[in-house]
Coordinates of C-alpha atoms in Angstrom, one line a residue:
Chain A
X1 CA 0.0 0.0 0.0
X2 CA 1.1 3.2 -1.0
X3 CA 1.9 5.7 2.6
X4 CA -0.4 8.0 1.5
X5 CA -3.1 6.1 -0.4
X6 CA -6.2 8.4 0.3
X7 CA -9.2 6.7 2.3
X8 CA -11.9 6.2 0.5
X9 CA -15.1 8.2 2.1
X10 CA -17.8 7.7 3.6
X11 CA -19.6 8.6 0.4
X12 CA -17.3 6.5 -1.8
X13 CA -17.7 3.4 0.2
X14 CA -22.0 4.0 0.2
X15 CA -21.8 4.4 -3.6
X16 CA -19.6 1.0 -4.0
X17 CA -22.0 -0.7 -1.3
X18 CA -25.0 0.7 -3.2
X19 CA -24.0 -0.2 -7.2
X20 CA -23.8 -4.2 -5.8
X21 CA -22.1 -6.3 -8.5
X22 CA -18.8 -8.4 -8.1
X23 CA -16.7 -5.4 -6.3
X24 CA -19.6 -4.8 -3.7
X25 CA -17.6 -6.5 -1.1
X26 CA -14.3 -5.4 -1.9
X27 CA -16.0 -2.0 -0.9
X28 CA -17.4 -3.5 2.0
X29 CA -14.7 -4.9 3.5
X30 CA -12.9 -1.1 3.1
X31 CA -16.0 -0.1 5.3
X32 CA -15.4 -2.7 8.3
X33 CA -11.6 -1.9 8.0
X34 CA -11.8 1.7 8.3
X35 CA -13.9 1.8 11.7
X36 CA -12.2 -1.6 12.5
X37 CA -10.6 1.0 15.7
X38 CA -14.3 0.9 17.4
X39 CA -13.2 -2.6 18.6
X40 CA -10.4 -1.4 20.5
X41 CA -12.6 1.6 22.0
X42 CA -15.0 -0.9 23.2
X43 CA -12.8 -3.0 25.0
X44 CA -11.7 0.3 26.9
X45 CA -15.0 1.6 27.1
X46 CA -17.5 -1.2 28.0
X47 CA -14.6 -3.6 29.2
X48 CA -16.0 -6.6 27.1
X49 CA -12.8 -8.4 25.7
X50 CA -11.3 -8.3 22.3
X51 CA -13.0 -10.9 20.3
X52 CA -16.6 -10.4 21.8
X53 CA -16.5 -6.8 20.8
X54 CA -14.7 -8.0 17.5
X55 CA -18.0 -9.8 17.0
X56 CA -20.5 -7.1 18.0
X57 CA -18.5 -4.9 15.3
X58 CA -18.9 -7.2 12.7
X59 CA -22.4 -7.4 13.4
X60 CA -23.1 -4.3 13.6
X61 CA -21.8 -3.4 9.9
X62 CA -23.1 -6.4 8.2
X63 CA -26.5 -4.6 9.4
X64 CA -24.9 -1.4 8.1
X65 CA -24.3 -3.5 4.8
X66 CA -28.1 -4.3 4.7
X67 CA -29.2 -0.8 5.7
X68 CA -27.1 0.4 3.0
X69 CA -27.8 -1.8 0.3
X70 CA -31.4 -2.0 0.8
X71 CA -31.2 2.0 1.4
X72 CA -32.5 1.6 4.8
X73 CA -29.8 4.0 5.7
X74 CA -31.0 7.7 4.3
X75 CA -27.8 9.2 5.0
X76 CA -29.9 12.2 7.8
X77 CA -26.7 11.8 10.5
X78 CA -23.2 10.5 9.7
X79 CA -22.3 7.0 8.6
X80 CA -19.7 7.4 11.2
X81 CA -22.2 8.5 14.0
X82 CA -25.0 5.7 12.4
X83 CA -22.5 2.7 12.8
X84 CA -21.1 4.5 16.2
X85 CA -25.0 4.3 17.9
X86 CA -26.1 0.3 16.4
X87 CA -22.6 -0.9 18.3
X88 CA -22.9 0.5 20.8
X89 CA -26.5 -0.5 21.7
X90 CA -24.6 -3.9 20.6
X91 CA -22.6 -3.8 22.9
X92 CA -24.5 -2.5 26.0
X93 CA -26.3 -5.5 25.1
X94 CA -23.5 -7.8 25.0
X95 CA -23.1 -6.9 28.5
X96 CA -26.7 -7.6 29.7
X97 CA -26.4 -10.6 27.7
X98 CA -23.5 -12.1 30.1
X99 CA -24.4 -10.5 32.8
X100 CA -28.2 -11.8 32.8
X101 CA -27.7 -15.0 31.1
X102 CA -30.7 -13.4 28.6
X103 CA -30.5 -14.0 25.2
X104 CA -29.8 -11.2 22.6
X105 CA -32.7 -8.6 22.3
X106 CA -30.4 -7.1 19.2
X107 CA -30.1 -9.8 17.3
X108 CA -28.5 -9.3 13.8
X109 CA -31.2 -9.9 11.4
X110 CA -34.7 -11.4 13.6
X111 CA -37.3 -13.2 11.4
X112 CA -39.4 -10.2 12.6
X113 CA -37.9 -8.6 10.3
X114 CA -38.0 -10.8 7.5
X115 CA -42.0 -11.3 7.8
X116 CA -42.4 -7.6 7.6
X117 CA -42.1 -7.6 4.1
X118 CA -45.7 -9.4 4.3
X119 CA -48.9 -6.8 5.0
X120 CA -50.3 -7.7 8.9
X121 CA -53.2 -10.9 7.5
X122 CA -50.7 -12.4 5.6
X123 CA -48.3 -12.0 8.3
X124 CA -49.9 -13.4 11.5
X125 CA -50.6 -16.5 9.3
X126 CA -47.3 -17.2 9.0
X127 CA -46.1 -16.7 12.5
X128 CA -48.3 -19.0 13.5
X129 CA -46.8 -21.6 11.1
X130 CA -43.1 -20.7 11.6
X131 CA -43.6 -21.6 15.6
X132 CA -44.2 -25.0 14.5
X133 CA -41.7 -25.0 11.6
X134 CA -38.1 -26.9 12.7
X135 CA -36.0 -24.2 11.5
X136 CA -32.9 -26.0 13.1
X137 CA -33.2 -28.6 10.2
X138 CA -33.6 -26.1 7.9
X139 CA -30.0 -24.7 8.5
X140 CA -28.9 -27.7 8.5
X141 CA -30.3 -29.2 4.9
X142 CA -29.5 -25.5 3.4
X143 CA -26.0 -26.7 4.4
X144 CA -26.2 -29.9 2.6
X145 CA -27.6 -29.0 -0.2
X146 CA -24.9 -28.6 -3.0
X147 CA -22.5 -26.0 -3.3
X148 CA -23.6 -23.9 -6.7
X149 CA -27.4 -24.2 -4.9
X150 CA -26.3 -23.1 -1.5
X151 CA -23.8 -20.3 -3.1
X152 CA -27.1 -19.3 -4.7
X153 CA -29.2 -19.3 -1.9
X154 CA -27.3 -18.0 0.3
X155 CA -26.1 -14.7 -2.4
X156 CA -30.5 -14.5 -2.5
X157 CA -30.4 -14.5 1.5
X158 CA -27.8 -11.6 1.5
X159 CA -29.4 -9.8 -0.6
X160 CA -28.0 -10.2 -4.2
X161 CA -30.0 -9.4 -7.2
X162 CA -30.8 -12.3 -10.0
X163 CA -29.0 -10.0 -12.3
X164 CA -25.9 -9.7 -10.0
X165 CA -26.0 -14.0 -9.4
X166 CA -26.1 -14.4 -13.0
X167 CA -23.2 -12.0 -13.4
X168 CA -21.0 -13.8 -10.5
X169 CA -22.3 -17.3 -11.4
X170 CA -22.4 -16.9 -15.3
X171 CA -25.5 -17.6 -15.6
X172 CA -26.9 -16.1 -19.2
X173 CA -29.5 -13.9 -17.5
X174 CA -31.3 -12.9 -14.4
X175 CA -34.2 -15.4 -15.8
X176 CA -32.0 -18.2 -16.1
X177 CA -30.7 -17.5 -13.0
X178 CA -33.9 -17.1 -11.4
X179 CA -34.6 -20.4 -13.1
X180 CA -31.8 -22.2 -11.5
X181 CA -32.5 -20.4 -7.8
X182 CA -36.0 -21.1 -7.2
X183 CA -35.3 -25.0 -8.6
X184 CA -32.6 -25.0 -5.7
X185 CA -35.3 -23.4 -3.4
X186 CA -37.8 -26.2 -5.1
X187 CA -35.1 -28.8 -4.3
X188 CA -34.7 -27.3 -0.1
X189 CA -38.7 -27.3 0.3
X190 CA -38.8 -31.3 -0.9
X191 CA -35.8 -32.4 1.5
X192 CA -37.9 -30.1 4.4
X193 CA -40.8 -32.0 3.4
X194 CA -39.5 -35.5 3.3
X195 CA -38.8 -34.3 7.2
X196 CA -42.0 -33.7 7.9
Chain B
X1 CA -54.0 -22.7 -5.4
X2 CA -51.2 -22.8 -7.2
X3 CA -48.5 -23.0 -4.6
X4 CA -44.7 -22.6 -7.1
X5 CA -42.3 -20.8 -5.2
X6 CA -42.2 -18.0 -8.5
X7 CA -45.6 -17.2 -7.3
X8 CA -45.0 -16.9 -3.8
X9 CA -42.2 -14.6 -4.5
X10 CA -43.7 -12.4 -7.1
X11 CA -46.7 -11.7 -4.4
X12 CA -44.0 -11.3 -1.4
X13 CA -42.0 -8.9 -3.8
X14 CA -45.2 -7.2 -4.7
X15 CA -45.4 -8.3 -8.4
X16 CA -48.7 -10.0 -8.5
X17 CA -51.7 -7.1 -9.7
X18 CA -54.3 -6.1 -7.6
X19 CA -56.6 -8.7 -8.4
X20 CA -53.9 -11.9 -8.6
X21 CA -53.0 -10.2 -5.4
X22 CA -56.6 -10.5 -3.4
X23 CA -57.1 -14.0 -4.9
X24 CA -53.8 -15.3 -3.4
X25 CA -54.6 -13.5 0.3
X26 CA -58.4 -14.9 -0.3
X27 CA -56.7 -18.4 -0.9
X28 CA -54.2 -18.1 2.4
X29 CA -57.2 -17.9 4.6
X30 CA -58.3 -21.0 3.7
X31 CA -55.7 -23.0 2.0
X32 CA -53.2 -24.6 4.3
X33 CA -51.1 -25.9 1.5
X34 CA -50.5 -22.4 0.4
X35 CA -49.6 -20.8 3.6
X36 CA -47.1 -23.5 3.9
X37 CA -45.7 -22.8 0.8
X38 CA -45.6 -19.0 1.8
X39 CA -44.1 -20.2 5.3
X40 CA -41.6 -22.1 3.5
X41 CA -40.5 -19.5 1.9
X42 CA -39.9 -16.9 4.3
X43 CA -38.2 -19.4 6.7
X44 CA -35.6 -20.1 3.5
X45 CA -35.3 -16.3 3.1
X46 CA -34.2 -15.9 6.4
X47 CA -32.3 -18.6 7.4
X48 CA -30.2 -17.9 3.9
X49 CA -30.0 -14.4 5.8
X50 CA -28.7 -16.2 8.6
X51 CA -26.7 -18.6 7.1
X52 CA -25.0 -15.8 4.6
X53 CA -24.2 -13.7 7.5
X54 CA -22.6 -15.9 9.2
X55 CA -20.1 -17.0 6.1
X56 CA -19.8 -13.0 5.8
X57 CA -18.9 -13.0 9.4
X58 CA -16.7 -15.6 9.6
X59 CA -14.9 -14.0 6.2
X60 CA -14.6 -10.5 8.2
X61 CA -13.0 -12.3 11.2
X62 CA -10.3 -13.2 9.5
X63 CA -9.7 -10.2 7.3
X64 CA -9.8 -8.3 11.4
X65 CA -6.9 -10.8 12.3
X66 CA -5.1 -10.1 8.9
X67 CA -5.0 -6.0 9.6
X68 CA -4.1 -3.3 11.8
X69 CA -6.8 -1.1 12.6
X70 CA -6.0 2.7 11.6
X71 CA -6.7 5.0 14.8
X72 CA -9.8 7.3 14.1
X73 CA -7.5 10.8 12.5
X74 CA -9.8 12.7 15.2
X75 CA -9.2 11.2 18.1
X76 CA -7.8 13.6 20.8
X77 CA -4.5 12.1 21.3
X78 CA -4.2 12.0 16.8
X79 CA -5.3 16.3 16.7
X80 CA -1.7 17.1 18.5
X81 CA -0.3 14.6 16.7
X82 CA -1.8 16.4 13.4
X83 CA -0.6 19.1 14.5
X84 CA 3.0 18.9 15.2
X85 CA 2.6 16.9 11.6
X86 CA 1.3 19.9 10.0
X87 CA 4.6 21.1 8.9
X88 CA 6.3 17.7 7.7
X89 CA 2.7 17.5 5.5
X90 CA 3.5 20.8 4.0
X91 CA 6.7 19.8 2.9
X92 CA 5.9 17.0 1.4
X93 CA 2.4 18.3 0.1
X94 CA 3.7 17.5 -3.7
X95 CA 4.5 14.0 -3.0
X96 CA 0.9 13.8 -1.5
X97 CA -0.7 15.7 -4.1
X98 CA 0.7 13.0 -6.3
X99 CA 0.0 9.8 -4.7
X100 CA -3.3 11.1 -3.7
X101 CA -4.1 11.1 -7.9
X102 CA -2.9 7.6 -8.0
X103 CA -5.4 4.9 -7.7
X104 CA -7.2 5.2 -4.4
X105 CA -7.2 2.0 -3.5
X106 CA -5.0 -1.2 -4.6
X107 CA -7.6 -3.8 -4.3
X108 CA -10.0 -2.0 -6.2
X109 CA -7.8 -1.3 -9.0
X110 CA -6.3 -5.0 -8.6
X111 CA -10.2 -5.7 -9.1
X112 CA -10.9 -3.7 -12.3
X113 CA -7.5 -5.1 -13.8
X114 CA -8.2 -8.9 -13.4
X115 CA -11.9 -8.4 -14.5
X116 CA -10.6 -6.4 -17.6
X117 CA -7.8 -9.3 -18.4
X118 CA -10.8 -11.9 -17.9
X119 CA -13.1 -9.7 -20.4
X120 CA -10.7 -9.2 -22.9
X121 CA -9.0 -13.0 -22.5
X122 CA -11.7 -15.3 -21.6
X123 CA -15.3 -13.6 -22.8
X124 CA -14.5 -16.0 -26.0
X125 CA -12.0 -19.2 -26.5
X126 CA -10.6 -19.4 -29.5
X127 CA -11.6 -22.1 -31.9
X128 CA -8.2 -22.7 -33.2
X129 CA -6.8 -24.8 -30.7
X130 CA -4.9 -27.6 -30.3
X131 CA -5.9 -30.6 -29.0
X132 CA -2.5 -32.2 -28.8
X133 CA -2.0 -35.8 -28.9
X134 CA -4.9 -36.4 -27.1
X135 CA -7.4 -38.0 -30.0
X136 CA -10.1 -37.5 -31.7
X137 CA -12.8 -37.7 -29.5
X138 CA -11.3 -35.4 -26.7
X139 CA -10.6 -33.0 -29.3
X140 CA -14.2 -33.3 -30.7
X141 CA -15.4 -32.7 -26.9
X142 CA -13.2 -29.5 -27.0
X143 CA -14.6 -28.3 -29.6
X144 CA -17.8 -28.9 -28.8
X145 CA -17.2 -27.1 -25.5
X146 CA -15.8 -24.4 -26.4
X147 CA -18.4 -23.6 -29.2
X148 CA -21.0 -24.1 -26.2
X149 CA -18.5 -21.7 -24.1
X150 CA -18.6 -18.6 -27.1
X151 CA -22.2 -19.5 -27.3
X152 CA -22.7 -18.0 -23.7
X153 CA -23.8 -21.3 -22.6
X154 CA -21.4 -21.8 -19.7
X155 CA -22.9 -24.6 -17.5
X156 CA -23.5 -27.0 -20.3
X157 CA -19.7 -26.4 -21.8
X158 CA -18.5 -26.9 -18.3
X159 CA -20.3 -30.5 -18.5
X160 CA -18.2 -31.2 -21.7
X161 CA -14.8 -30.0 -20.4
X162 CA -15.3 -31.8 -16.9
X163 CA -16.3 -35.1 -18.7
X164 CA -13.3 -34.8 -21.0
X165 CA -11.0 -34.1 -17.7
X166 CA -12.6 -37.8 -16.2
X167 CA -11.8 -39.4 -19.3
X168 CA -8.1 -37.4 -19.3
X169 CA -7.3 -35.6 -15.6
X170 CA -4.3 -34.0 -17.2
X171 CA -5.0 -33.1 -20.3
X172 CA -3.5 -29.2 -20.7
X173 CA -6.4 -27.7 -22.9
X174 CA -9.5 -29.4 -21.0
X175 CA -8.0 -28.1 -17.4
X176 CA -7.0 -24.8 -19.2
X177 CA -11.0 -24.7 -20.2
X178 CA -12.4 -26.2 -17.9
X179 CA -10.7 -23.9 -15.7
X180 CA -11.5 -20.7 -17.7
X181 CA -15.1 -21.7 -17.4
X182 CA -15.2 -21.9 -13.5
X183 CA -13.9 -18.8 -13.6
X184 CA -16.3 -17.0 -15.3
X185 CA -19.0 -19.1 -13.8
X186 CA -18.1 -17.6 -10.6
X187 CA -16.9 -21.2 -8.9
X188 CA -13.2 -20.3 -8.0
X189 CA -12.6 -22.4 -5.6
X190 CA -12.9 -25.3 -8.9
X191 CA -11.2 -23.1 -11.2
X192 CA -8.3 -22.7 -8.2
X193 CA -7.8 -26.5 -8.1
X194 CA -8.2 -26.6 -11.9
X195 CA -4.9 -23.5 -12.6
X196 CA -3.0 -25.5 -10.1
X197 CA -3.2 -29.0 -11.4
X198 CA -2.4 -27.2 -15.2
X199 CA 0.4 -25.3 -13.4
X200 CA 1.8 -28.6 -12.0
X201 CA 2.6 -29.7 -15.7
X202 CA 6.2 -29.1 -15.9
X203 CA 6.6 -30.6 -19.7
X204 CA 4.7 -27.7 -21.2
X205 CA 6.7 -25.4 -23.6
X206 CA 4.2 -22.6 -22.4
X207 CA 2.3 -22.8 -19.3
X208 CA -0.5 -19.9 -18.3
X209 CA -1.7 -22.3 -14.9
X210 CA 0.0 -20.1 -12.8
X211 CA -0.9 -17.2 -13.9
X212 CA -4.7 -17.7 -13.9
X213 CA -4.5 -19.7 -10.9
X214 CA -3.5 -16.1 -9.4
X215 CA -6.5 -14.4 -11.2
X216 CA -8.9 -17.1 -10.0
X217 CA -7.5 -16.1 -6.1
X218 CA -8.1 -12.8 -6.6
X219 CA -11.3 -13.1 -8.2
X220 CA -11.9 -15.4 -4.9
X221 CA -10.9 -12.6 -2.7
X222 CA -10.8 -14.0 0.3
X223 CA -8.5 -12.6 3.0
X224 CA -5.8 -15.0 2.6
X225 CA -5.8 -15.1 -0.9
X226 CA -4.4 -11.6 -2.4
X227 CA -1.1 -12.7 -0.6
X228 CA -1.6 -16.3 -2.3
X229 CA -2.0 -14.7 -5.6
X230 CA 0.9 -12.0 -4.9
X231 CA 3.5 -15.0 -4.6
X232 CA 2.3 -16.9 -7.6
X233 CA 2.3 -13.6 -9.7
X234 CA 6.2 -12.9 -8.4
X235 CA 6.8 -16.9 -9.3
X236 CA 5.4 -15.6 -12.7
X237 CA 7.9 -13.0 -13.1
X238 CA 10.7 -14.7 -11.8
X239 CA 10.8 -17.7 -13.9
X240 CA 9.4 -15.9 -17.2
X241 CA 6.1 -17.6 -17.2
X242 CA 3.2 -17.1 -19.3
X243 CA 1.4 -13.8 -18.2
X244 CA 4.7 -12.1 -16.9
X245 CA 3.9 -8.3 -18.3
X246 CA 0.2 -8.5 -16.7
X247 CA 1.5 -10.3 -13.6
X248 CA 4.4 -7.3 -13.7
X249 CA 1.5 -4.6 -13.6
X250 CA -0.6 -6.8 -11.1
X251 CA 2.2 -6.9 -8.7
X252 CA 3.0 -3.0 -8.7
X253 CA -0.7 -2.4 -8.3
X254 CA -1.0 -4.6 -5.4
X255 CA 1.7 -2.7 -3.6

């Protein structure tokens, strides 16, 4: 590295985050290295040791990453000041966590979340179906399954575009891509049957 | 109801119409099949969430362990340290002015250099090539693949150049292939293994395994892998291997 390479911005970094494609996490990881210091300031600061705040940094900007790329994030304060607040509401909770024996009410990503794509019917159907769903075994055949299908699955879970698989997978077109994703999906729904 | 996963995710990503729409919510009142279905579906979504995250995690945990942190500039101990810098900056303000113009970051111009080599190398295999003493049919398969392979049809010309590989394992133009197909299909931890077992051939008059097998690990671009691809690349130069003026470049822009 060059000694005075310039830092790429705040702004830079967004627009990288934002335009996806093959170099979205090259730009990412620029973003967790840059403020890769809070670790060390929450080990002074909140006394929780190296790797446990290690963790609530890293999960604190792969929610940035979502909030960027879905442009949850509107830019109104900082990205400095945005990322500063989430870990450190992580980390006040890492500490009730061990101190309480409670689980985390900050979770990452919560399937809350997830279901509120769905308007408030459609929704409480669901919940009521996902409490008797074994989502332990769901992990665990999305693991199995093989690796271009999970690759594929898991670039839909983070939030990858069919367009943006078919570019990193070379897939002819989002369609085709699509195609091929949803089979994988087809081919996880008739293993978690088979379960059943 | 019809209860395909494209339908449950065109009404999930609001792409059904209004009245598609209040059929399918009609139907989930009363259809258990379909509320499975739509169940299913949002369980996947998240637990590929979950499961990606974690991967991400995991990837960012090592990249954490592979750098030193740069102190915040703003920090209160860093403004008197600005400060009794300001003049040294001044002085060398040129030199700054001039790397500042340079590219702003290596891995990113790393990035845009291998993606251009693979656009302008590997969007199309030439027909002409040589299928060496290998026979007829392999060469036939070659062919065949590679026609798939300018045809855009990557999957099924990776099918031909992997079942000409189980028939031959060390035949140079189906791993070259075979490799340059995983590559662009985006499965480099395949194309890795393929470059290395083509760069292991040491009774080739021109050999490019090493080279790609460097592309592939930084198309990979996993933590560990820039300083995989670094050494390779200075291998490269060092013993005059195909690829030495782009694995030159590569080298000084990884610096």
């Amino acid at each position: 590295m060059r000694p005075f390479s310039r830092q790429l911005s705040d702004a830079d970094l967004m627009v990288g985050i934002k335009a996806g494609g093959t170099q979205r996490r090259l730009y990412e990881n620029k973003l967790y290295e840059k403020y890769q210091y809070f670790i060390a300031d929450g080990t002074h600061k909140h006394r929780l040791s190296e790797d446990e705040c290690a963790s609530v940094y890293s999960d604190t900007i792969l929610v940035l990453f979502d909030h960027i790329s879905t442009g949850q994030f509107e830019g109104r304060s900082g990205l400095k000041t945005y990322l500063y607040k989430i870990f450190n509401n992580k980390c006040v909770d890492e500490i009730r966590k061990k101190t309480t024996n409670r689980s985390s009410v900050h979770d990452a990503f919560s399937l809350d979340d997830t279901l509120m794509q769905l308007p408030d019917e459609s929704r409480s159907i669901v919940q009521q179906l996902v409490g008797q769903s074994d989502v332990e075994n769901l992990h665990r055949y999305l693991r199995e399954l093989g690796e271009k299908c999970r690759t594929m699955i898991l670039s839909w879970g983070e939030g990858y575009s069919d367009d943006e698989i078919a570019q990193a997978m070379g897939y002819n077109s989002p369609a085709v891509a699509k195609t091929s994703r949803l089979r994988c999906l087809e081919k996880l729904r008739e293993r978690f049957r088979e379960m059943l | 109801m019809n209860t395909d996963l494209e339908t449950i995710e065109n009404y999930v990503n609001g792409q059904l119409n209004a009245d598609e729409r209040a059929r399918f919510e009609a139907a989930l009142r009363t259809d258990p099949a379909l509320a499975d279905a739509l169940t299913f579906y949002m369980l996947s979504k998240h637990v590929a969430r979950e499961e990606a995250h974690a991967v991400r995690k995991a990837e960012l945990d090592v990249l954490r362990r592979q750098t030193v942190p740069a102190p915040p500039f703003w920090s209160a101990p860093m403004r008197w340290v600005a400060a009794a810098s300001l003049v040294l900056l001044l002085g060398l303000g040129w030199y700054f002015f001039q790397s500042a113009n340079g590219p702003a970051n290596s891995e990113l111009a790393v990035a845009q250099l291998t993606d251009a080599y693979v656009a302008q190398h590997f969007t199309n295999l030439s027909t002409d090539m040589d299928g060496g003493s290998s026979g007829s049919k392999a060469l036939d398969s070659l062919k065949q693949g590679i026609n798939l392979y300018n045809k855009g049809m990557l999957v099924e010309a990776d099918v031909v150049f992997q079942d000409v590989l189980k028939r031959q394992p060390d035949l140079e133009s189906a791993l070259t292939y075979a490799g340059i197909t995983s590559l662009r299909r985006g499965n480099y931890d395949q194309a890795i293994t393929l470059f290395h077992r083509l760069s292991q051939r040491t009774d080739l008059v021109s050999n490019p395994g090493t080279f790609y097998e460097a592309l592939a690990l930084l198309k990979r671009g996993q933590p560990a892998d820039k300083g995989q691809a670094e050494r390779l690349l200075k291998k490269v130069v060092e013993k005059r291997l195909d690829g030495k003026k782009e694995a030159t470049t590569l080298i000084e822009t990884l610096k």
